[in-house]
Coordinates of C-alpha atoms and ligand atoms in Angstrom, one line a residue:
M104 CA 23.1 134.7 52.2
D105 CA 24.5 134.4 48.7
L106 CA 25.0 130.9 47.4
Y107 CA 25.2 131.9 43.7
G108 CA 28.1 130.1 42.0
K109 CA 28.8 127.7 44.9
D110 CA 29.7 124.0 44.3
F111 CA 27.7 121.3 46.1
I112 CA 30.1 118.3 46.4
V113 CA 29.4 117.2 50.0
S114 CA 27.0 118.6 52.6
Q115 CA 29.8 118.9 55.2
E116 CA 31.3 121.8 53.2
W117 CA 28.1 123.9 53.5
S118 CA 27.3 125.6 56.8
L119 CA 24.2 124.5 58.6
E120 CA 22.7 127.9 57.8
E121 CA 23.3 127.3 54.1
L122 CA 21.8 123.8 54.2
R123 CA 18.7 125.2 56.0
A124 CA 18.3 127.9 53.4
L125 CA 18.4 125.2 50.7
L126 CA 15.9 123.0 52.6
D127 CA 13.6 125.8 53.5
L128 CA 13.4 126.8 49.8
A129 CA 12.8 123.2 48.8
A130 CA 9.9 123.0 51.3
K131 CA 8.4 126.2 49.8
M132 CA 8.8 124.8 46.3
K133 CA 7.2 121.5 47.4
R134 CA 4.2 123.3 49.0
D135 CA 3.6 125.5 45.9
R136 CA 5.1 123.3 43.2
Y137 CA 3.9 125.0 40.0
S138 CA 3.9 128.6 41.2
D139 CA 5.0 131.3 38.8
R140 CA 7.5 132.3 41.4
W141 CA 9.8 129.5 40.3
A142 CA 8.8 129.2 36.7
S143 CA 11.6 131.4 35.2
I144 CA 14.4 131.0 37.6
L145 CA 16.5 129.1 35.0
A146 CA 14.9 130.7 32.0
H147 CA 17.0 130.3 28.8
Q148 CA 19.6 128.4 30.8
T149 CA 20.9 124.8 30.5
F150 CA 22.1 122.5 33.3
M151 CA 24.5 119.8 32.1
M152 CA 24.2 116.3 33.5
F153 CA 27.4 114.2 32.9
F154 CA 26.7 110.6 33.8
Y155 CA 29.4 108.0 34.0
N156 CA 26.9 105.6 35.6
P157 CA 23.2 105.0 35.0
S158 CA 20.5 106.5 37.0
V159 CA 16.7 106.6 37.3
R160 CA 15.9 109.1 40.1
T161 CA 18.8 111.5 39.6
R162 CA 18.4 111.9 35.9
M163 CA 14.6 112.2 36.0
S164 CA 14.5 114.5 39.0
F165 CA 17.1 116.9 37.6
E166 CA 15.4 117.0 34.2
A167 CA 12.0 117.7 35.8
A168 CA 13.6 120.2 38.2
A169 CA 15.2 122.2 35.3
T170 CA 11.9 122.1 33.4
E171 CA 10.0 123.4 36.4
L172 CA 12.5 126.2 36.8
G173 CA 12.0 127.2 33.2
G174 CA 15.3 125.8 32.0
H175 CA 16.6 122.7 30.4
A176 CA 18.8 119.8 31.5
Q177 CA 21.1 118.3 29.0
F178 CA 22.2 114.6 29.2
M179 CA 25.7 113.5 28.4
T180 CA 27.9 110.4 28.9
P181 CA 31.6 110.0 28.5
S182 CA 31.1 107.9 25.4
A183 CA 29.9 111.2 23.7
G184 CA 33.5 112.5 23.8
R185 CA 37.1 111.5 24.0
F186 CA 38.2 112.2 27.5
K187 CA 41.7 111.5 28.8
T188 CA 42.0 108.7 31.3
E189 CA 45.0 106.8 32.8
K190 CA 44.6 104.3 29.9
Q191 CA 43.4 106.5 27.0
A192 CA 44.6 109.7 25.3
G193 CA 42.0 112.5 25.0
E194 CA 40.7 115.8 26.3
T195 CA 41.7 116.9 29.7
I196 CA 39.4 118.0 32.5
E197 CA 41.0 121.5 32.3
D198 CA 39.8 121.8 28.7
A199 CA 36.4 120.0 29.0
A200 CA 35.4 121.9 32.1
Q201 CA 36.2 125.3 30.7
V202 CA 34.4 124.6 27.4
M203 CA 31.3 123.1 29.1
A204 CA 31.1 126.2 31.4
R205 CA 30.8 128.4 28.3
Y206 CA 27.5 126.6 27.4
V207 CA 25.7 125.9 30.7
C208 CA 24.8 127.4 34.0
G209 CA 25.9 124.4 36.1
I210 CA 27.4 120.9 35.7
G211 CA 26.2 117.8 37.5
I212 CA 28.5 114.8 37.5
R213 CA 27.8 111.2 38.5
I214 CA 30.8 108.8 38.7
L215 CA 30.5 105.8 40.9
E216 CA 32.8 103.2 42.4
D217 CA 33.1 100.9 39.4
K218 CA 34.3 103.7 37.1
V219 CA 37.4 104.7 39.2
P220 CA 40.7 103.0 40.0
F221 CA 40.6 103.7 43.7
Y222 CA 38.3 105.0 46.4
G223 CA 38.1 108.8 46.2
A224 CA 39.2 109.1 42.6
G225 CA 35.6 110.1 41.5
N226 CA 35.5 112.8 44.1
E227 CA 38.9 114.0 43.0
M228 CA 37.6 114.3 39.5
L229 CA 34.6 116.4 40.6
R230 CA 37.0 118.7 42.5
E231 CA 39.1 119.1 39.4
Y232 CA 36.1 120.1 37.4
A233 CA 35.2 122.5 40.2
H234 CA 38.7 124.0 40.0
W235 CA 38.5 124.7 36.2
A236 CA 34.8 125.5 35.7
N237 CA 33.4 128.9 36.6
V238 CA 29.9 127.5 37.0
P239 CA 28.7 125.4 40.0
I240 CA 29.6 121.7 40.1
I241 CA 26.8 119.6 41.6
N242 CA 27.6 116.1 42.8
M243 CA 25.0 113.8 41.4
A244 CA 26.7 110.9 43.3
D245 CA 30.4 110.1 43.3
D246 CA 32.3 107.4 45.0
K247 CA 32.3 109.2 48.3
Y248 CA 29.2 111.4 48.7
H249 CA 25.7 112.0 47.4
P250 CA 24.7 115.4 48.8
C251 CA 21.4 115.8 46.9
Q252 CA 20.3 112.4 48.3
G253 CA 21.3 113.5 51.8
M254 CA 19.2 116.6 51.5
A255 CA 16.2 114.6 50.3
D256 CA 16.7 112.2 53.1
V257 CA 16.8 114.7 55.9
M258 CA 13.9 116.6 54.4
G259 CA 11.8 113.4 54.4
W260 CA 12.7 112.5 58.0
A261 CA 11.8 116.0 59.1
E262 CA 8.5 115.8 57.3
W263 CA 7.6 112.5 59.0
Y264 CA 8.6 114.0 62.4
G265 CA 7.1 117.4 61.4
E266 CA 3.7 118.2 60.0
G267 CA 3.9 116.2 56.8
P268 CA 4.8 116.8 53.2
G269 CA 6.3 120.2 52.6
R270 CA 6.1 121.0 56.4
P271 CA 9.3 119.5 57.9
S272 CA 10.5 120.2 61.5
Y273 CA 14.3 120.0 61.7
E274 CA 14.0 120.9 65.4
N275 CA 12.1 117.6 66.0
L276 CA 15.0 115.6 64.7
K277 CA 17.3 116.7 67.4
G278 CA 17.9 113.9 69.9
K279 CA 16.2 111.3 67.7
N280 CA 18.1 108.0 67.2
F281 CA 19.3 107.3 63.7
L282 CA 20.4 103.7 62.8
L283 CA 22.4 103.1 59.7
T284 CA 22.6 99.3 59.2
W285 CA 24.5 97.3 56.6
G286 CA 22.1 95.2 54.6
S287 CA 22.6 91.8 53.1
G288 CA 22.7 91.3 49.3
A289 CA 24.8 90.9 46.2
L290 CA 24.8 94.5 44.9
A291 CA 28.2 95.6 46.4
R292 CA 27.1 99.2 46.5
S293 CA 29.3 102.3 47.0
W294 CA 29.6 104.4 50.1
C295 CA 28.2 107.6 48.7
S296 CA 24.6 107.6 50.0
V297 CA 25.3 106.1 53.4
Q298 CA 28.2 108.4 54.1
E299 CA 26.1 111.4 53.2
A300 CA 23.3 110.1 55.5
L301 CA 25.8 109.9 58.4
L302 CA 26.9 113.4 57.8
V303 CA 23.4 114.8 57.5
A304 CA 21.9 112.9 60.5
S305 CA 24.7 114.1 62.7
R306 CA 24.6 117.7 61.4
F307 CA 20.9 117.9 62.3
G308 CA 21.4 116.7 65.9
M309 CA 20.5 113.0 65.8
N310 CA 22.2 110.3 67.8
V311 CA 23.9 108.1 65.2
T312 CA 24.5 104.3 65.3
V313 CA 26.2 102.3 62.5
A314 CA 25.6 98.6 62.6
R315 CA 27.9 96.6 60.3
P316 CA 29.7 93.2 60.2
E317 CA 33.4 93.3 60.9
G318 CA 35.3 94.7 57.9
Y319 CA 32.5 96.9 56.7
D320 CA 33.5 100.2 58.3
L321 CA 33.1 103.3 56.2
D322 CA 35.6 106.1 55.5
P323 CA 37.5 107.0 58.8
E324 CA 37.2 110.7 57.8
V325 CA 33.4 110.4 57.5
Y326 CA 33.3 108.7 60.9
A327 CA 35.5 111.5 62.4
W328 CA 33.2 114.2 60.9
T329 CA 30.1 112.3 62.1
R330 CA 31.6 112.0 65.6
A331 CA 32.5 115.7 65.6
N332 CA 29.0 116.7 64.4
C333 CA 27.4 114.6 67.1
E334 CA 29.7 116.1 69.8
A335 CA 28.9 119.6 68.6
N336 CA 25.2 118.8 69.1
G337 CA 25.5 116.9 72.4
A338 CA 24.5 113.7 70.6
N339 CA 26.1 110.3 70.5
F340 CA 27.9 108.3 67.8
G341 CA 28.5 104.6 68.0
V342 CA 29.3 101.5 65.9
V343 CA 28.0 98.0 66.7
D344 CA 28.9 94.8 65.0
D345 CA 25.6 92.9 65.3
P346 CA 22.4 93.1 63.2
D347 CA 20.0 93.5 66.1
S348 CA 21.0 95.9 68.9
G349 CA 21.0 99.1 66.9
Y350 CA 17.2 98.8 66.4
E351 CA 16.4 99.4 70.2
G352 CA 14.8 102.8 70.5
A353 CA 15.6 103.9 66.9
H354 CA 13.5 106.6 65.3
V355 CA 14.9 106.4 61.8
V356 CA 16.2 103.1 60.3
Y357 CA 18.3 103.1 57.1
S358 CA 19.5 99.8 55.7
R359 CA 21.7 99.4 52.7
N360 CA 24.3 97.0 51.4
W361 CA 27.9 98.4 50.8
V362 CA 31.4 97.2 50.0
T363 CA 34.3 96.7 52.3
A364 CA 37.3 99.0 52.6
D365 CA 39.3 96.5 50.6
A366 CA 37.2 96.7 47.5
Y367 CA 39.9 98.0 45.2
Q368 CA 42.9 95.8 44.2
G369 CA 45.3 96.6 41.4
G370 CA 43.3 99.7 40.4
V371 CA 40.0 97.8 39.9
L372 CA 36.9 97.4 42.0
Q373 CA 36.7 93.7 42.9
K374 CA 33.0 93.4 42.6
P375 CA 32.7 89.5 42.4
A376 CA 35.0 89.2 45.4
E377 CA 32.9 91.8 47.3
I378 CA 29.7 89.9 46.5
E379 CA 31.3 86.7 47.7
K380 CA 32.3 88.4 51.0
A381 CA 28.8 89.8 51.5
M382 CA 27.3 86.3 51.1
A383 CA 28.9 85.3 54.4
Y384 CA 26.5 87.8 56.1
Q385 CA 23.0 86.6 55.6
G386 CA 20.2 87.9 57.7
W387 CA 21.2 91.6 57.9
T388 CA 17.7 92.5 56.8
A389 CA 15.4 95.2 58.1
N390 CA 12.3 93.2 59.0
A391 CA 9.1 93.7 61.0
E392 CA 10.5 91.9 64.0
R393 CA 13.4 94.2 64.2
M394 CA 11.4 97.3 63.5
A395 CA 9.0 96.4 66.4
R396 CA 11.9 97.0 68.8
T397 CA 12.4 100.6 67.6
D398 CA 10.5 103.6 68.9
N399 CA 8.0 103.4 66.0
A400 CA 10.8 104.2 63.6
I401 CA 10.3 105.3 60.0
Y402 CA 12.1 103.3 57.3
T403 CA 14.4 105.1 54.9
H404 CA 16.4 104.1 51.8
P405 CA 17.7 106.1 48.9
M406 CA 16.6 103.5 46.4
P407 CA 16.8 101.4 44.3
I408 CA 16.0 99.0 47.0
D409 CA 17.2 95.4 47.1
R410 CA 13.9 94.0 48.5
G411 CA 14.3 90.7 50.4
S412 CA 17.9 91.4 51.2
E413 CA 18.3 94.9 52.6
V414 CA 14.7 95.0 53.7
T415 CA 11.6 93.0 53.6
D416 CA 8.6 94.0 51.4
E417 CA 6.5 94.3 54.6
V418 CA 8.8 97.1 55.9
A419 CA 9.7 98.8 52.6
S420 CA 6.0 99.0 51.6
G421 CA 4.7 99.4 55.2
P422 CA 2.9 102.3 56.8
R423 CA 6.2 103.7 58.3
S424 CA 8.2 103.7 55.0
A425 CA 9.3 107.1 53.9
V426 CA 11.0 105.9 50.7
Y427 CA 8.7 107.4 48.1
D428 CA 8.5 110.7 49.9
I429 CA 12.2 110.9 50.0
A430 CA 12.5 110.0 46.3
E431 CA 10.1 112.8 45.5
N432 CA 12.2 115.2 47.6
R433 CA 15.1 114.7 45.2
L434 CA 13.1 116.9 42.8
H435 CA 12.4 119.7 45.4
V436 CA 15.9 119.8 46.9
Q437 CA 17.5 119.9 43.4
K438 CA 15.2 122.7 42.3
A439 CA 16.4 124.6 45.4
V440 CA 20.1 123.8 44.7
M441 CA 19.8 125.0 41.1
A442 CA 17.8 128.1 42.1
L443 CA 20.3 129.1 44.8
T444 CA 23.5 128.3 43.0
M445 CA 22.6 129.1 39.3
G446 CA 19.3 130.9 39.2
N447 CA 17.8 134.4 39.0
L448 CA 16.1 134.3 42.3
Ligands
CP538 N1 19.1 107.4 44.8 C1 19.6 107.5 43.5 O1 20.5 108.3 43.3 O2 18.9 106.8 42.5 P1 19.4 106.7 41.0 O3 20.7 105.9 41.1 O4 18.3 106.0 40.3 O5 19.7 108.1 40.5

């Protein structure tokens, strides 16, 4: 299988075989982290990270990943250049992408909900870069998807239901019950991580339940893909509107705050209004009482966690919390992504 030159914008656009190749390499890299086998895969090469929004995990893990592959990750923000927007004259994506591609082996882009005028505009921008650049475009979280996070998530779940760190069992995820529940809080987060989690859980054969208050449904296209993925695997997909029932028999619980479908008005994300709306739904918190009704579920979250709102400390720091393992896995899956799409393997 040849993945060299392939963009990674959403996991749904990679075949299951391709995702497994990525995850299998990530597990090998995790088991044998500093092996000479990986040390020169990106030798003399630079990966560019273009951040419209801040990051801790994504920036640090990509920088570490490039270093461990013998290459370099370069950090850039839009303030470093003069880029054309709806409101400002400047360089087009056509020009920027083709010039950047002359310098680097791949381009990672992060652009989240507050930097775009409507839902999907960030993803459109990544696809325009992918159209013009002749190096891979890696989605480092846009307003729709976060595929590197999704890969780290599923690797972590499969490790917890497998033989531990670096020894995941994707077979053991089949038929397990995945709960994605909206979480209380004032962060008004985007849909990228949770939508990717739905796609990945359903791709890997899990039964999927979304629990959310009225008005907090996610992208209908993502629901349709999730339903189709579940049907293809003989699994179930359902949506409930209460904060309790989804926990019954769950094996993986994922809680996170996100915005409503009406978050954009007049070309601007209405963050204060979204926070006000969310305040009406207190008590959507993953807590020990709810976790006790699961089938000894693990707790998962892409971080940063809004402790006390999305989840209690007791659960987030408890013995069934996979959050740090999953954060670590960002490094391993991104090493594998860069090695397969840009490297000399
Ligand atoms: N999960 C995640 O992408 O974290 P950062 O926003 O810190 O990169």
